[in-house]
Amino acid sequence: MNDTLPHRSLILGSSSRYRRELLERLRLPFEVFAPDLDESPLPAETPLQLATRLAMAKAQAVAKLYPHAIVIGSDQVAELHGRAMGKPGDHQRAVEQLTAMRGQEVVFHTAVAVVCAETGFHAGDVAPVRVKFRNLSFAEIENYLHAEQPYDCAGSAKSEGLGIALLAAIESDDPTALIGLPLIRTTQLLRQAGLDPLLALKNGANA
């Protein structure tokens, strides 16, 4: 890898505050630009395919506007018995999701893509997270939702908060994937694109 590449700005193509907070852990300066995309699934599209397509589409949409930048796109889709479960949006839908997931294993497909239009770089990866939900009571579901109101989270739960009490087990090789951005895979893709977070720190990018 060429460590003397000219500086490129980094853009997170997402409106998610969770992804923004996760990316801040890398201590790299970045901007946020949320693309306006239709996130509806295509006919016969699986949850995995949906997450992968949307992550790349978000990155490419922003990269067209900022061709010199390195752009990160990400998307997460929860899957229960082959069916996609998105963000609930409101209390009633969240109740329905958690009721359906109690005692079940849910796979959270967290996809990330990195694109630089000027160099032609584009690559992506997916971090699957297998989550086993406890056999929750109605009271537990209601109390949790009123306490945390995770209506903007796929699967109606925040594992980084009180939502951890909903779960029996988590299986993942990328520990931040369930929150919304798999940082191991993200840093791998950034290095491939020419931006090594550790070398950027060494060179004073965000010292």
mmCIF file of C-alpha atoms in Angstrom:
data_model
loop_
_atom_site.group_PDB
_atom_site.id
_atom_site.type_symbol
_atom_site.label_atom_id
_atom_site.label_comp_id
_atom_site.label_asym_id
_atom_site.label_seq_id
_atom_site.Cartn_x
_atom_site.Cartn_y
_atom_site.Cartn_z
ATOM 1 C CA MET A 1 0.000 0.000 0.000
ATOM 2 C CA ASN A 2 1.239 3.495 -0.811
ATOM 3 C CA ASP A 3 1.486 5.421 2.472
ATOM 4 C CA THR A 4 2.133 8.707 0.634
ATOM 5 C CA LEU A 5 -1.258 8.966 -1.026
ATOM 6 C CA PRO A 6 -2.621 12.539 -1.121
ATOM 7 C CA HIS A 7 -5.012 13.332 1.706
ATOM 8 C CA ARG A 8 -8.595 12.498 0.939
ATOM 9 C CA SER A 9 -11.540 13.559 3.030
ATOM 10 C CA LEU A 10 -13.585 10.841 4.672
ATOM 11 C CA ILE A 11 -17.375 10.901 4.492
ATOM 12 C CA LEU A 12 -19.868 8.711 6.304
ATOM 13 C CA GLY A 13 -22.864 8.269 4.027
ATOM 14 C CA SER A 14 -25.440 7.721 6.725
ATOM 15 C CA SER A 15 -27.956 9.551 8.881
ATOM 16 C CA SER A 16 -27.451 7.102 11.769
ATOM 17 C CA ARG A 17 -26.114 8.651 14.964
ATOM 18 C CA TYR A 18 -25.029 5.174 16.068
ATOM 19 C CA ARG A 19 -22.751 4.787 13.046
ATOM 20 C CA ARG A 20 -21.396 8.295 13.545
ATOM 21 C CA GLU A 21 -20.526 7.521 17.167
ATOM 22 C CA LEU A 22 -18.851 4.262 16.170
ATOM 23 C CA LEU A 23 -16.764 5.861 13.418
ATOM 24 C CA GLU A 24 -15.594 8.503 15.895
ATOM 25 C CA ARG A 25 -13.773 5.705 17.729
ATOM 26 C CA LEU A 26 -11.217 5.599 14.892
ATOM 27 C CA ARG A 27 -10.197 9.193 15.692
ATOM 28 C CA LEU A 28 -10.249 10.202 12.035
ATOM 29 C CA PRO A 29 -11.769 13.490 10.890
ATOM 30 C CA PHE A 30 -14.863 12.849 8.804
ATOM 31 C CA GLU A 31 -17.997 14.503 7.530
ATOM 32 C CA VAL A 32 -21.522 13.119 7.373
ATOM 33 C CA PHE A 33 -23.781 13.214 4.335
ATOM 34 C CA ALA A 34 -26.987 11.193 4.286
ATOM 35 C CA PRO A 35 -28.039 10.069 0.794
ATOM 36 C CA ASP A 36 -31.700 10.102 -0.142
ATOM 37 C CA LEU A 37 -32.384 6.537 -1.260
ATOM 38 C CA ASP A 38 -35.398 4.306 -1.570
ATOM 39 C CA GLU A 39 -34.572 1.479 0.846
ATOM 40 C CA SER A 40 -37.451 -0.770 -0.175
ATOM 41 C CA PRO A 41 -36.443 -4.375 -0.900
ATOM 42 C CA LEU A 42 -36.499 -5.626 -4.455
ATOM 43 C CA PRO A 43 -38.747 -8.548 -5.423
ATOM 44 C CA ALA A 44 -37.361 -11.835 -4.052
ATOM 45 C CA GLU A 45 -34.402 -10.018 -2.467
ATOM 46 C CA THR A 46 -33.074 -11.710 0.661
ATOM 47 C CA PRO A 47 -32.235 -9.727 3.825
ATOM 48 C CA LEU A 48 -28.522 -10.317 3.162
ATOM 49 C CA GLN A 49 -28.811 -9.093 -0.419
ATOM 50 C CA LEU A 50 -30.816 -6.062 0.710
ATOM 51 C CA ALA A 51 -28.243 -4.989 3.294
ATOM 52 C CA THR A 52 -25.366 -5.499 0.849
ATOM 53 C CA ARG A 53 -27.057 -3.584 -1.963
ATOM 54 C CA LEU A 54 -28.092 -0.639 0.212
ATOM 55 C CA ALA A 55 -24.655 -0.244 1.819
ATOM 56 C CA MET A 56 -23.014 0.010 -1.598
ATOM 57 C CA ALA A 57 -25.782 2.217 -3.009
ATOM 58 C CA LYS A 58 -25.381 4.694 -0.144
ATOM 59 C CA ALA A 59 -21.625 4.898 -0.617
ATOM 60 C CA GLN A 60 -21.898 5.263 -4.387
ATOM 61 C CA ALA A 61 -24.570 7.950 -4.167
ATOM 62 C CA VAL A 62 -22.399 10.124 -1.936
ATOM 63 C CA ALA A 63 -19.235 9.357 -3.925
ATOM 64 C CA LYS A 64 -20.874 10.769 -7.057
ATOM 65 C CA LEU A 65 -21.286 14.095 -5.264
ATOM 66 C CA TYR A 66 -17.819 14.013 -3.677
ATOM 67 C CA PRO A 67 -15.598 12.094 -6.118
ATOM 68 C CA HIS A 68 -12.330 12.954 -4.340
ATOM 69 C CA ALA A 69 -13.507 11.613 -0.995
ATOM 70 C CA ILE A 70 -13.439 8.151 0.510
ATOM 71 C CA VAL A 71 -17.047 7.324 1.373
ATOM 72 C CA ILE A 72 -18.397 4.756 3.812
ATOM 73 C CA GLY A 73 -21.899 3.360 3.358
ATOM 74 C CA SER A 74 -23.566 0.892 5.695
ATOM 75 C CA ASP A 75 -26.879 -0.831 6.226
ATOM 76 C CA GLN A 76 -28.309 -3.360 8.639
ATOM 77 C CA VAL A 77 -31.198 -5.741 8.100
ATOM 78 C CA ALA A 78 -32.441 -8.174 10.731
ATOM 79 C CA GLU A 79 -33.633 -11.585 9.537
ATOM 80 C CA LEU A 80 -36.105 -13.838 11.316
ATOM 81 C CA HIS A 81 -36.937 -17.131 9.595
ATOM 82 C CA GLY A 82 -35.908 -15.676 6.230
ATOM 83 C CA ARG A 83 -37.992 -12.517 6.636
ATOM 84 C CA ALA A 84 -36.464 -9.043 6.844
ATOM 85 C CA MET A 85 -37.191 -6.983 9.925
ATOM 86 C CA GLY A 86 -36.362 -3.298 9.610
ATOM 87 C CA LYS A 87 -36.656 -0.322 11.925
ATOM 88 C CA PRO A 88 -39.998 -0.454 13.725
ATOM 89 C CA GLY A 89 -40.669 3.281 13.625
ATOM 90 C CA ASP A 90 -43.220 3.238 16.434
ATOM 91 C CA HIS A 91 -44.137 1.495 19.683
ATOM 92 C CA GLN A 92 -46.734 -0.913 18.342
ATOM 93 C CA ARG A 93 -44.497 -2.179 15.573
ATOM 94 C CA ALA A 94 -41.657 -2.620 18.071
ATOM 95 C CA VAL A 95 -43.925 -4.692 20.313
ATOM 96 C CA GLU A 96 -44.801 -6.883 17.340
ATOM 97 C CA GLN A 97 -41.132 -7.361 16.425
ATOM 98 C CA LEU A 98 -39.956 -8.281 19.917
ATOM 99 C CA THR A 99 -42.942 -10.580 20.431
ATOM 100 C CA ALA A 100 -42.062 -12.421 17.225
ATOM 101 C CA MET A 101 -38.380 -12.653 18.172
ATOM 102 C CA ARG A 102 -38.706 -13.891 21.761
ATOM 103 C CA GLY A 103 -37.031 -17.268 22.181
ATOM 104 C CA GLN A 104 -35.781 -17.112 18.589
ATOM 105 C CA GLU A 105 -32.448 -16.687 16.836
ATOM 106 C CA VAL A 106 -32.251 -13.557 14.693
ATOM 107 C CA VAL A 107 -29.450 -12.829 12.222
ATOM 108 C CA PHE A 108 -28.451 -9.192 11.875
ATOM 109 C CA HIS A 109 -26.773 -8.601 8.502
ATOM 110 C CA THR A 110 -24.577 -5.513 8.919
ATOM 111 C CA ALA A 111 -23.077 -4.506 5.583
ATOM 112 C CA VAL A 112 -20.411 -1.897 4.933
ATOM 113 C CA ALA A 113 -19.078 -0.494 1.659
ATOM 114 C CA VAL A 114 -16.229 1.898 0.889
ATOM 115 C CA VAL A 115 -16.078 3.838 -2.378
ATOM 116 C CA CYS A 116 -13.775 6.444 -3.928
ATOM 117 C CA ALA A 117 -15.061 7.582 -7.302
ATOM 118 C CA GLU A 118 -11.807 9.251 -8.380
ATOM 119 C CA THR A 119 -9.679 6.143 -7.895
ATOM 120 C CA GLY A 120 -12.409 3.726 -8.915
ATOM 121 C CA PHE A 121 -12.170 1.847 -5.635
ATOM 122 C CA HIS A 122 -15.314 0.118 -4.467
ATOM 123 C CA ALA A 123 -15.566 -2.835 -2.131
ATOM 124 C CA GLY A 124 -17.871 -4.123 0.558
ATOM 125 C CA ASP A 125 -18.313 -6.788 3.188
ATOM 126 C CA VAL A 126 -20.962 -8.111 5.554
ATOM 127 C CA ALA A 127 -20.680 -8.951 9.242
ATOM 128 C CA PRO A 128 -23.408 -11.413 10.257
ATOM 129 C CA VAL A 129 -24.407 -11.368 13.916
ATOM 130 C CA ARG A 130 -26.426 -14.228 15.374
ATOM 131 C CA VAL A 131 -28.547 -13.106 18.303
ATOM 132 C CA LYS A 132 -30.615 -15.375 20.547
ATOM 133 C CA PHE A 133 -33.474 -13.551 22.256
ATOM 134 C CA ARG A 134 -34.728 -14.647 25.647
ATOM 135 C CA ASN A 135 -38.281 -15.905 25.992
ATOM 136 C CA LEU A 136 -39.466 -12.433 26.965
ATOM 137 C CA SER A 137 -42.639 -11.688 28.860
ATOM 138 C CA PHE A 138 -45.035 -9.006 27.678
ATOM 139 C CA ALA A 139 -44.155 -6.908 30.737
ATOM 140 C CA GLU A 140 -40.436 -7.108 29.925
ATOM 141 C CA ILE A 141 -41.081 -6.022 26.342
ATOM 142 C CA GLU A 142 -43.266 -3.088 27.382
ATOM 143 C CA ASN A 143 -40.913 -1.933 30.138
ATOM 144 C CA TYR A 144 -37.915 -2.093 27.824
ATOM 145 C CA LEU A 145 -39.575 -0.188 25.001
ATOM 146 C CA HIS A 146 -40.816 2.574 27.287
ATOM 147 C CA ALA A 147 -37.369 2.880 28.865
ATOM 148 C CA GLU A 148 -35.223 2.962 25.716
ATOM 149 C CA GLN A 149 -37.614 3.667 22.802
ATOM 150 C CA PRO A 150 -35.411 1.947 20.181
ATOM 151 C CA TYR A 151 -37.770 2.748 17.326
ATOM 152 C CA ASP A 152 -34.921 3.712 14.979
ATOM 153 C CA CYS A 153 -33.092 0.396 15.456
ATOM 154 C CA ALA A 154 -33.492 -2.690 13.291
ATOM 155 C CA GLY A 155 -35.000 -5.395 15.481
ATOM 156 C CA SER A 156 -36.228 -2.945 18.146
ATOM 157 C CA ALA A 157 -33.270 -3.373 20.496
ATOM 158 C CA LYS A 158 -30.091 -1.518 21.490
ATOM 159 C CA SER A 159 -27.561 -4.125 22.560
ATOM 160 C CA GLU A 160 -25.185 -1.390 23.751
ATOM 161 C CA GLY A 161 -27.778 -0.283 26.308
ATOM 162 C CA LEU A 162 -30.586 -1.860 28.291
ATOM 163 C CA GLY A 163 -31.416 -4.027 25.285
ATOM 164 C CA ILE A 164 -28.659 -6.421 26.319
ATOM 165 C CA ALA A 165 -31.106 -7.701 28.964
ATOM 166 C CA LEU A 166 -33.363 -8.971 26.169
ATOM 167 C CA LEU A 167 -30.709 -11.354 24.899
ATOM 168 C CA ALA A 168 -29.490 -14.823 25.772
ATOM 169 C CA ALA A 169 -26.442 -14.864 23.467
ATOM 170 C CA ILE A 170 -24.598 -12.953 20.738
ATOM 171 C CA GLU A 171 -22.281 -14.597 18.205
ATOM 172 C CA SER A 172 -20.122 -12.308 16.060
ATOM 173 C CA ASP A 173 -16.529 -11.876 14.875
ATOM 174 C CA ASP A 174 -16.864 -8.080 14.625
ATOM 175 C CA PRO A 175 -17.973 -6.697 18.010
ATOM 176 C CA THR A 176 -19.495 -3.403 16.861
ATOM 177 C CA ALA A 177 -21.504 -4.913 14.012
ATOM 178 C CA LEU A 178 -24.679 -5.303 16.033
ATOM 179 C CA ILE A 179 -24.644 -1.604 16.936
ATOM 180 C CA GLY A 180 -24.598 -0.693 13.252
ATOM 181 C CA LEU A 181 -21.062 -0.465 11.822
ATOM 182 C CA PRO A 182 -18.570 -3.383 11.824
ATOM 183 C CA LEU A 183 -15.352 -1.519 12.610
ATOM 184 C CA ILE A 184 -12.995 -4.427 11.926
ATOM 185 C CA ARG A 185 -14.320 -4.758 8.396
ATOM 186 C CA THR A 186 -14.549 -0.982 7.998
ATOM 187 C CA THR A 187 -10.879 -0.474 8.824
ATOM 188 C CA GLN A 188 -9.927 -3.324 6.487
ATOM 189 C CA LEU A 189 -11.780 -1.626 3.632
ATOM 190 C CA LEU A 190 -10.335 1.789 4.477
ATOM 191 C CA ARG A 191 -6.813 0.360 4.293
ATOM 192 C CA GLN A 192 -7.592 -1.132 0.903
ATOM 193 C CA ALA A 193 -8.847 2.274 -0.233
ATOM 194 C CA GLY A 194 -5.593 3.911 0.877
ATOM 195 C CA LEU A 195 -6.515 5.218 4.322
ATOM 196 C CA ASP A 196 -4.940 3.389 7.239
ATOM 197 C CA PRO A 197 -6.378 4.758 10.507
ATOM 198 C CA LEU A 198 -3.201 3.936 12.451
ATOM 199 C CA LEU A 199 -0.874 5.559 9.907
ATOM 200 C CA ALA A 200 -3.182 8.562 9.702
ATOM 201 C CA LEU A 201 -2.769 9.007 13.456
ATOM 202 C CA LYS A 202 0.995 8.596 13.124
ATOM 203 C CA ASN A 203 1.060 11.310 10.486
ATOM 204 C CA GLY A 204 -0.969 13.629 12.684
ATOM 205 C CA ALA A 205 -4.339 13.443 10.948
ATOM 206 C CA ASN A 206 -6.173 13.629 14.275
ATOM 207 C CA ALA A 207 -3.521 13.689 16.945
#
